[in-house]
PDB file of C-alpha atoms in Angstrom:
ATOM      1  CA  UNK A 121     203.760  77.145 -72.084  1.00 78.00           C
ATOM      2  CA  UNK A 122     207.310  77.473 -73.267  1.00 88.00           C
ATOM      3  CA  UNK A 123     208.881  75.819 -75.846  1.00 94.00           C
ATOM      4  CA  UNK A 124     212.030  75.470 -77.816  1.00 97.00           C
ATOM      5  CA  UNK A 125     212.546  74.436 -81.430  1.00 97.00           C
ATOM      6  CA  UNK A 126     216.294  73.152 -82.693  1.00 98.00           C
ATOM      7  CA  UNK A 127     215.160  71.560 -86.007  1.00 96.00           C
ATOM      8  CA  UNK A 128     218.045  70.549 -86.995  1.00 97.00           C
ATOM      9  CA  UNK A 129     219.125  67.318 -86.079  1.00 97.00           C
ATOM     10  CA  UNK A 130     222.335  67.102 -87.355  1.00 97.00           C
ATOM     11  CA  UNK A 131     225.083  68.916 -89.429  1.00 97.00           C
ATOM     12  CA  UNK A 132     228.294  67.709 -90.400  1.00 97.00           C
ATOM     13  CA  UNK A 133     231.023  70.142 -91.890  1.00 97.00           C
ATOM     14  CA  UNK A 134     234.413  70.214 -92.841  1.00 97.00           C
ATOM     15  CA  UNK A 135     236.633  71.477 -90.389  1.00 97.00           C
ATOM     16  CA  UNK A 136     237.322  75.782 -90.667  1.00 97.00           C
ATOM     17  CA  UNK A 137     233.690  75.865 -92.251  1.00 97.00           C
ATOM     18  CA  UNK A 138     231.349  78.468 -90.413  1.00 98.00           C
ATOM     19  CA  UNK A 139     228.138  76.831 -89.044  1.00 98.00           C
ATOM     20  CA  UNK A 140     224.935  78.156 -87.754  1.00 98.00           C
ATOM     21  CA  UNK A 141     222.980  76.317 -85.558  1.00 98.00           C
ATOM     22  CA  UNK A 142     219.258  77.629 -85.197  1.00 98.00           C
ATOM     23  CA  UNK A 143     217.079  77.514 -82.286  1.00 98.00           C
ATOM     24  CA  UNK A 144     213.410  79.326 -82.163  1.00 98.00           C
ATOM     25  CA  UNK A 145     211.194  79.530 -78.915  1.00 97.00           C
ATOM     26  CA  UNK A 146     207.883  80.561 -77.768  1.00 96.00           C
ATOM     27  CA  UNK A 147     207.128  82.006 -74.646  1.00 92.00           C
ATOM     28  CA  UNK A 148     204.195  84.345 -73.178  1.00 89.00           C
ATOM     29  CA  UNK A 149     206.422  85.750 -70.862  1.00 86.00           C
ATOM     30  CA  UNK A 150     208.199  89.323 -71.361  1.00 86.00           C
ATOM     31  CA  UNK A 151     210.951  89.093 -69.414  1.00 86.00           C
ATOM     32  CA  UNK A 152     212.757  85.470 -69.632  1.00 89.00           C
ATOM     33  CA  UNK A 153     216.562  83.825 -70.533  1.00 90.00           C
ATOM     34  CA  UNK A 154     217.815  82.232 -73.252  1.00 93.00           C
ATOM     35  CA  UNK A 155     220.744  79.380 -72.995  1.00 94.00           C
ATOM     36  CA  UNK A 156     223.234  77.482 -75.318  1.00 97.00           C
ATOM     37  CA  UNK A 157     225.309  74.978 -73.725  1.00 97.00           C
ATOM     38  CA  UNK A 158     227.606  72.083 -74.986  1.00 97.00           C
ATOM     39  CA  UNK A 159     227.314  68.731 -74.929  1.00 96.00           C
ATOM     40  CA  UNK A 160     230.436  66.872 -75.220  1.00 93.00           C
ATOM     41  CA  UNK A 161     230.646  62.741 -75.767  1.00 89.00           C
ATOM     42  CA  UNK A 162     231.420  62.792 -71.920  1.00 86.00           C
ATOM     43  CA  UNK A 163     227.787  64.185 -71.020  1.00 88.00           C
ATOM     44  CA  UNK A 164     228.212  67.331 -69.117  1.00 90.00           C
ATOM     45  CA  UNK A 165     226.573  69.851 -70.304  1.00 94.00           C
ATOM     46  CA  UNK A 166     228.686  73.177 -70.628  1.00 95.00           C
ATOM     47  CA  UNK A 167     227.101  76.537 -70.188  1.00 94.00           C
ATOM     48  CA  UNK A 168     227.723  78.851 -73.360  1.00 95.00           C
ATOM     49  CA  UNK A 169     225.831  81.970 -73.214  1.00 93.00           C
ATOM     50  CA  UNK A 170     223.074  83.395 -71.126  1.00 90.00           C
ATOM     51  CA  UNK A 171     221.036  86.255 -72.894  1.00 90.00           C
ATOM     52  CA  UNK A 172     217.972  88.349 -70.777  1.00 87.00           C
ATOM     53  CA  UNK A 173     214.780  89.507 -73.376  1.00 89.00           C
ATOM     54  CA  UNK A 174     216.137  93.125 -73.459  1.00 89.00           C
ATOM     55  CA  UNK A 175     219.251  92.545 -74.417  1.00 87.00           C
ATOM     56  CA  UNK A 176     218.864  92.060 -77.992  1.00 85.00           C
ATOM     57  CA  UNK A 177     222.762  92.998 -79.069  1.00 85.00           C
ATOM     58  CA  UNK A 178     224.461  90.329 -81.022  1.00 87.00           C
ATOM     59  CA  UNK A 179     227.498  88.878 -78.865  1.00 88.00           C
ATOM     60  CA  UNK A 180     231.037  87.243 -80.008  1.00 90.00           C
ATOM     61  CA  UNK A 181     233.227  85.430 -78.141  1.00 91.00           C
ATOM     62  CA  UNK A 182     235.936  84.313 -80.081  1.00 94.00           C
ATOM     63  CA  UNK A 183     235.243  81.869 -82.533  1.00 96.00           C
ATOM     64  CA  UNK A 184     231.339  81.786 -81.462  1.00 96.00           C
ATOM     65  CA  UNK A 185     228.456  84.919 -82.319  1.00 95.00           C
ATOM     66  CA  UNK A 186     225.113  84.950 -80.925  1.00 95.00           C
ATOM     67  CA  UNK A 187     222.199  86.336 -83.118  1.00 95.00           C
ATOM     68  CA  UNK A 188     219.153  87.368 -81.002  1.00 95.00           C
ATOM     69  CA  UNK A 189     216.231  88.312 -82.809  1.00 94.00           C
ATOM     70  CA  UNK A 190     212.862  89.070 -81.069  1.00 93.00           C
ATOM     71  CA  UNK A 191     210.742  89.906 -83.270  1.00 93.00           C
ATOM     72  CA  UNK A 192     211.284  86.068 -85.205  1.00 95.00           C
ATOM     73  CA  UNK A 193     211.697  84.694 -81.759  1.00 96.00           C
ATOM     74  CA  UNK A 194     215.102  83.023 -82.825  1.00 97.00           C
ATOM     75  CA  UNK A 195     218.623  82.952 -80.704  1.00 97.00           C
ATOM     76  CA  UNK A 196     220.779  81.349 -83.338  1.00 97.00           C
ATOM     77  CA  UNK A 197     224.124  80.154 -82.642  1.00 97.00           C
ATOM     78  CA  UNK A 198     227.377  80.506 -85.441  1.00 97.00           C
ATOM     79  CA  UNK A 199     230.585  78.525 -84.849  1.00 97.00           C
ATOM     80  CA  UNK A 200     233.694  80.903 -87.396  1.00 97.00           C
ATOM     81  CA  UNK A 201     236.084  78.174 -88.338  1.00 97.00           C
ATOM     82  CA  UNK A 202     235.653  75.094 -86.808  1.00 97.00           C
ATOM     83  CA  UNK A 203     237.471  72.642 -85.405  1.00 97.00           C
ATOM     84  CA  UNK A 204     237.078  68.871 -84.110  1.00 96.00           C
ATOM     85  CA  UNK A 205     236.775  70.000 -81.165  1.00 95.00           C
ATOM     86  CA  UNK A 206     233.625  71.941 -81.649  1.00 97.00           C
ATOM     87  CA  UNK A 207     231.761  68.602 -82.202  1.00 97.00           C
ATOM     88  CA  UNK A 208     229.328  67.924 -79.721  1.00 97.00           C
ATOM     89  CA  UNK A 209     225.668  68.257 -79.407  1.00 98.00           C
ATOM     90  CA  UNK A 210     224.159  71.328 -78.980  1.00 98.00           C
ATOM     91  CA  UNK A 211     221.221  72.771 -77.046  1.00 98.00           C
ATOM     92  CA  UNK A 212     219.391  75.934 -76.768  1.00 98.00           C
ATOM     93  CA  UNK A 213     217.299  76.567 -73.692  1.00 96.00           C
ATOM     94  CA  UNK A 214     214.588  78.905 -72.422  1.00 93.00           C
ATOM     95  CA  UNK A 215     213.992  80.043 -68.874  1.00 89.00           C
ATOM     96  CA  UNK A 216     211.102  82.267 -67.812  1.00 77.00           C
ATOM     97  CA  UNK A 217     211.899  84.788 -65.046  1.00 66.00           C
ATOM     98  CA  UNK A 218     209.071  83.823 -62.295  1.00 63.00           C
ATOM     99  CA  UNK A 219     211.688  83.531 -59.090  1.00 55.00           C
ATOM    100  CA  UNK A 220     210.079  80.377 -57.786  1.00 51.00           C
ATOM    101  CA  UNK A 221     210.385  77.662 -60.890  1.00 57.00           C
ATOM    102  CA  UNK A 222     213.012  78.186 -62.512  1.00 73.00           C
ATOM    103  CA  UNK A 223     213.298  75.115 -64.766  1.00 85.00           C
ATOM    104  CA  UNK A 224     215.252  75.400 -68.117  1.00 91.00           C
ATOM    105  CA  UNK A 225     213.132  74.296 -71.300  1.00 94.00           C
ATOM    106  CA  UNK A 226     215.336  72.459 -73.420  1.00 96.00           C
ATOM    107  CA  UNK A 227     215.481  72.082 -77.402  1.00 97.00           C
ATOM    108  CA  UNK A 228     216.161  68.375 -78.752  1.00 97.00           C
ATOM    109  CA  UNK A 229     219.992  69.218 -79.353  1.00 97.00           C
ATOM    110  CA  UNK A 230     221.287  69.036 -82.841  1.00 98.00           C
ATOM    111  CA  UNK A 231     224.707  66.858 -82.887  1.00 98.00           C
ATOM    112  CA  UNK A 232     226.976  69.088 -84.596  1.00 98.00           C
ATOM    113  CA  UNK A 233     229.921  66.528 -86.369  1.00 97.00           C
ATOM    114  CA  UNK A 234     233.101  68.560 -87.634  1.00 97.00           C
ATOM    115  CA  UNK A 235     235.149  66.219 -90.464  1.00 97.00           C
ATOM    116  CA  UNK A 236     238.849  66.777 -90.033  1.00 95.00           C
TER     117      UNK A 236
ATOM    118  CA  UNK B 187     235.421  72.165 -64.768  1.00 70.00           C
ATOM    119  CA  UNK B 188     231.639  73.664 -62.779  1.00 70.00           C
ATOM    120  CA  UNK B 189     232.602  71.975 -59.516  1.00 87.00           C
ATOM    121  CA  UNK B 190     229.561  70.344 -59.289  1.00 94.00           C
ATOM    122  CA  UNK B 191     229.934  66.641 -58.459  1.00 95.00           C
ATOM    123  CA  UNK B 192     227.222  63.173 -59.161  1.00 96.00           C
ATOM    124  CA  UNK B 193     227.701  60.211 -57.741  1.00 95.00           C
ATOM    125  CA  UNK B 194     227.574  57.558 -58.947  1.00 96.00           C
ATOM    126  CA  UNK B 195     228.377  57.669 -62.349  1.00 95.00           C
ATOM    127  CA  UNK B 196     226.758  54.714 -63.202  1.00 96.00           C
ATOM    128  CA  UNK B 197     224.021  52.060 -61.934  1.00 96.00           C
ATOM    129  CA  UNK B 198     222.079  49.554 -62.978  1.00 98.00           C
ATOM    130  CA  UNK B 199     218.775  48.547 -61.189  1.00 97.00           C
ATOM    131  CA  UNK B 200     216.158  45.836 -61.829  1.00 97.00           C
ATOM    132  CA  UNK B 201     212.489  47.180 -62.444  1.00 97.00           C
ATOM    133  CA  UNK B 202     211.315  47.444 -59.133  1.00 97.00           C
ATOM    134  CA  UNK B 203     213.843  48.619 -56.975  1.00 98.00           C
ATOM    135  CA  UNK B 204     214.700  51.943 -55.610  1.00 98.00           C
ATOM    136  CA  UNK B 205     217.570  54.262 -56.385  1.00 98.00           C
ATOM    137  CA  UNK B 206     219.541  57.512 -54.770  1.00 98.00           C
ATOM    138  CA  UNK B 207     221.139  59.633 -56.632  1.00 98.00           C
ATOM    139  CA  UNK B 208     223.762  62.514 -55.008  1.00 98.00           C
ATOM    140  CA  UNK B 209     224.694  65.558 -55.853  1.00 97.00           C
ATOM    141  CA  UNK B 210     227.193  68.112 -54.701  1.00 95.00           C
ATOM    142  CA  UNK B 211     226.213  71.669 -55.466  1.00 91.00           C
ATOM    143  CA  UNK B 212     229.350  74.373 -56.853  1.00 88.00           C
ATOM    144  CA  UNK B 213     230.718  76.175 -53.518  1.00 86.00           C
ATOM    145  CA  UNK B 214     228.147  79.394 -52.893  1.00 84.00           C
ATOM    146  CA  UNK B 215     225.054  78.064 -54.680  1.00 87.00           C
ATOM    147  CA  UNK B 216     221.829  77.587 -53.078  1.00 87.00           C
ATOM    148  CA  UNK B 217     219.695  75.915 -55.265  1.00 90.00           C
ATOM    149  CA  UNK B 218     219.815  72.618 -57.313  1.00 92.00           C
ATOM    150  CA  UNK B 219     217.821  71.495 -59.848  1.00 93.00           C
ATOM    151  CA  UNK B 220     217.257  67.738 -61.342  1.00 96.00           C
ATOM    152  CA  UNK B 221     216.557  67.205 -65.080  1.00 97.00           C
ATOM    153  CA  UNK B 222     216.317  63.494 -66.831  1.00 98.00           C
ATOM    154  CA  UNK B 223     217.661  63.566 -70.369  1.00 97.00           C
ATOM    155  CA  UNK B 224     216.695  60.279 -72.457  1.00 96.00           C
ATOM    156  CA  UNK B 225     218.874  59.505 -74.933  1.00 93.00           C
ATOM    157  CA  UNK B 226     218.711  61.268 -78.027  1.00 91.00           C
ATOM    158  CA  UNK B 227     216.416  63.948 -76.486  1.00 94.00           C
ATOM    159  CA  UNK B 228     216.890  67.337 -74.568  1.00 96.00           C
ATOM    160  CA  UNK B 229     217.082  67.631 -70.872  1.00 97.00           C
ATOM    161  CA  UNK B 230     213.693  67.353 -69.057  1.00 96.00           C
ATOM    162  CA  UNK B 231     212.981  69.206 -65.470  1.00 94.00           C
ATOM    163  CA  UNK B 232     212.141  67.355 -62.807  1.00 96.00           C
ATOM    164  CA  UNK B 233     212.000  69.447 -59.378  1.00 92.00           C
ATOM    165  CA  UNK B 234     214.133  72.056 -58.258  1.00 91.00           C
ATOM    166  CA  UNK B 235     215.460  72.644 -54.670  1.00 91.00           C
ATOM    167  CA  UNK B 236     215.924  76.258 -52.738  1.00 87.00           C
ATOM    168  CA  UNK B 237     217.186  76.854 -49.298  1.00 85.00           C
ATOM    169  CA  UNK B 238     216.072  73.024 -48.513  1.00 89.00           C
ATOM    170  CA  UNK B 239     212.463  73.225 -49.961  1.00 89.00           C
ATOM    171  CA  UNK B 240     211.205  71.982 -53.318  1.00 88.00           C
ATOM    172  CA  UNK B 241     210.924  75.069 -55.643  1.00 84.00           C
ATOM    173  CA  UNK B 242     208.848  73.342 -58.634  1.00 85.00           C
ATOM    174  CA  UNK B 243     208.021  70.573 -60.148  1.00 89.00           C
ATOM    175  CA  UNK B 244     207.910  69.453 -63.524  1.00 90.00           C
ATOM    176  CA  UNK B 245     205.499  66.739 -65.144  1.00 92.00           C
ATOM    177  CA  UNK B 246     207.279  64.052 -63.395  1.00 96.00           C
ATOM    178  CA  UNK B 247     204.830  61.549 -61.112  1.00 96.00           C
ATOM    179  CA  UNK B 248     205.190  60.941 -57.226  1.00 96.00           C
ATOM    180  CA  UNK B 249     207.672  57.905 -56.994  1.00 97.00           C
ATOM    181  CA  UNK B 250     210.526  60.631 -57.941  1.00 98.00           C
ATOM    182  CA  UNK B 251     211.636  62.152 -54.959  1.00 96.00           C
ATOM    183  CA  UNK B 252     214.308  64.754 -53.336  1.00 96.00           C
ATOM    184  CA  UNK B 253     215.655  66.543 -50.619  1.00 96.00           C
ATOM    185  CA  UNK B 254     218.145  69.286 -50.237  1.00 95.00           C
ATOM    186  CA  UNK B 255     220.525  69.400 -47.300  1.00 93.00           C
ATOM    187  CA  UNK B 256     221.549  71.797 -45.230  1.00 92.00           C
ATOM    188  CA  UNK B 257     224.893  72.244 -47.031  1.00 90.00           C
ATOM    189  CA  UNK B 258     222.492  72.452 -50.113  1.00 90.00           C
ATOM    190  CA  UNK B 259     223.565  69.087 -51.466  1.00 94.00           C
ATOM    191  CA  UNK B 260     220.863  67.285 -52.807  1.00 96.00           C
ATOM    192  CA  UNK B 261     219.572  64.139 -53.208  1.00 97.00           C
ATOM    193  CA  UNK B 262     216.911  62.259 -56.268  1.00 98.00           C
ATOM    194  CA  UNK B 263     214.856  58.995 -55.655  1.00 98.00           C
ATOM    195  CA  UNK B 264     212.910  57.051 -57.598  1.00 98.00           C
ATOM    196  CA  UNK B 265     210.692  54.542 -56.012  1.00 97.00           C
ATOM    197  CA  UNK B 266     208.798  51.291 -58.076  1.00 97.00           C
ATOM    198  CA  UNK B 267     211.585  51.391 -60.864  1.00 98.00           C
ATOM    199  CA  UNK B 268     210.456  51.042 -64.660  1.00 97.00           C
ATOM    200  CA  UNK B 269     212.511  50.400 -67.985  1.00 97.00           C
ATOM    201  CA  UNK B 270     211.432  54.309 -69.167  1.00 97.00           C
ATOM    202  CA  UNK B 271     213.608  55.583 -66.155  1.00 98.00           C
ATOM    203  CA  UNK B 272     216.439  54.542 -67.951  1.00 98.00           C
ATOM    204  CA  UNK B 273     218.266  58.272 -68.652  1.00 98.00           C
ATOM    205  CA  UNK B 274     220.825  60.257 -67.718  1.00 97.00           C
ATOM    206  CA  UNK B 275     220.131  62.063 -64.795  1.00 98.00           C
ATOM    207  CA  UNK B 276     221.557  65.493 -64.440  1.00 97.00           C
ATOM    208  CA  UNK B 277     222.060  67.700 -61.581  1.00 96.00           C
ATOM    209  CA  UNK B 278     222.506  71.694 -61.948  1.00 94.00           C
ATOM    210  CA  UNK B 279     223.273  74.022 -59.194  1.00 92.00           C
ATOM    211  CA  UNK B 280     222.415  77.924 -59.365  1.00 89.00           C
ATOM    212  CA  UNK B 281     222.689  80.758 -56.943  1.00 85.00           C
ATOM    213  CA  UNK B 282     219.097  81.861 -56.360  1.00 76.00           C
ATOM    214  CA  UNK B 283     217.336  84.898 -54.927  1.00 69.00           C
ATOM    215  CA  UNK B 284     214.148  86.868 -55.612  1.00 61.00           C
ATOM    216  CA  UNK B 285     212.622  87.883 -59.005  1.00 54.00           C
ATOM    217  CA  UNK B 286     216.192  86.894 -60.634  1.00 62.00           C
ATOM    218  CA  UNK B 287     217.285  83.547 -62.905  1.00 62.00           C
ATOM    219  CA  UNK B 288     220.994  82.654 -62.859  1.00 79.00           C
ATOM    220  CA  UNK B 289     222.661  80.018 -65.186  1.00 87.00           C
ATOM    221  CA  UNK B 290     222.668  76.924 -64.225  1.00 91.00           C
ATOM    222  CA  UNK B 291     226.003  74.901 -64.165  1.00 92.00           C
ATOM    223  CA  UNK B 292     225.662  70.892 -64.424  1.00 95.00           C
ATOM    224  CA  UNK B 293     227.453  68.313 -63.184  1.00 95.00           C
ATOM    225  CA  UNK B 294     228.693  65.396 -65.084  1.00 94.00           C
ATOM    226  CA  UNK B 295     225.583  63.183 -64.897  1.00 95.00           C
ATOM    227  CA  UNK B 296     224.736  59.626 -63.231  1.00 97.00           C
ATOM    228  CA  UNK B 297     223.433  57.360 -65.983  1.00 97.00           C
ATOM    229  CA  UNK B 298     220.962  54.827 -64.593  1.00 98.00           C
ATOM    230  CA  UNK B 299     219.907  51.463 -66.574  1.00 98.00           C
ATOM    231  CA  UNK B 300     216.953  49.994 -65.125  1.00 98.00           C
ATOM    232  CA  UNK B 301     216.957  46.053 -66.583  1.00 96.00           C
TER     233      UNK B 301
END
């Protein structure tokens, strides 16, 4: 069975601090995706990032970095200088790659809180 | 914005009753997918819908319900209404074909308070 791990609940920071928020899964599968999307006050969720297993390079995008790391099953998640606008809650998800169920696996979200 | 739509945004039902929720997949997806996220927690799967037929399940019983249209709009129901329904209900719509996962791109959510 998969699962995904976000142990933090939440982290507050002071606005143009760097943040890393950490997310850890397990999976049997070889070949699956890993999420991050957004959750802003108004409840959509907003896709992030999508990784695939084999693609184990880090990834930027602006002021947001992705660090995969297979080997400690982690896909942690760095906001460079933040801003109020970055708070939200944030989930990491895991999606196995059998064509035919392709349900996401959420973490519990941390609630990421940036002070002005 | 993902252009995928919910209505409504919100309800509120009595224990008991029945509710339908809609949703309006982004223009060239074919599959949508339902999740129930209670607050405070992640997202939870319920049953996704390809081409019109249900494409899994998750751990959810009987009395929750779907269809897909031909348009690939799809509809949730949930029969015999209890307080634990309560949750916002999430709809996610995907382009899907063999032996691949796309991302998923959710709609704003229908938040349902059963009294």
């Amino acid at each position: 069975a998969q699962k995904v791990t976000q142990a933090q609940t939440e982290i507050s920071v002071v606005e143009k601090e760097d943040v890393t928020l950490d997310c850890v899964y397990e999976t049997r599968d070889t070949t699956y995706y890993l999420f991050w999307y957004k959750q802003p006050p108004s409840g959509e969720l907003v896709f992030l990032i999508r990784r695939n297993s084999f693609d184990e390079q880090n990834e930027i995008s602006g002021r947001y970095s992705w660090n995969f790391q297979k080997s400690t099953s982690s896909f942690n998640f760095t906001i460079t200088a933040s801003q109020v606008v970055d708070s939200a809650v944030y989930f990491c998800a895991l999606s196995e790659a059998n064509f035919g169920n392709e349900k996401l696996t959420f973490g519990t979200g941390t609630r990421l809180t940036i002070i002005p | 914005e993902t252009g995928v739509t919910q209505s409504p945004t919100h309800l509120i039902k009595t224990r008991g009753q029945q509710v339908t929720l809609r949703c309006s997949s982004q223009s060239g997806h074919n599959t949508v997918s339902w999740y129930q996220q209670a607050l405070g927690q992640g997202p939870q799967f319920i049953f996704q819908y390809y081409r019109e037929e249900e494409n899994g399940r998750g751990n959810f019983p009987p009395r929750f319900s779907g269809l897909q249209f031909p348009n690939y709009s799809s509809e949730l129901n949930v029969n015999a209404l209890e307080l634990d329904d309560s949750a916002l209900y999430l709809c996610a719509s995907s382009f899907g074909q063999q032996a691949r996962t796309d991302t998923q791109y959710f709609g704003p959510g229908t938040r349902l308070t059963v009294l």
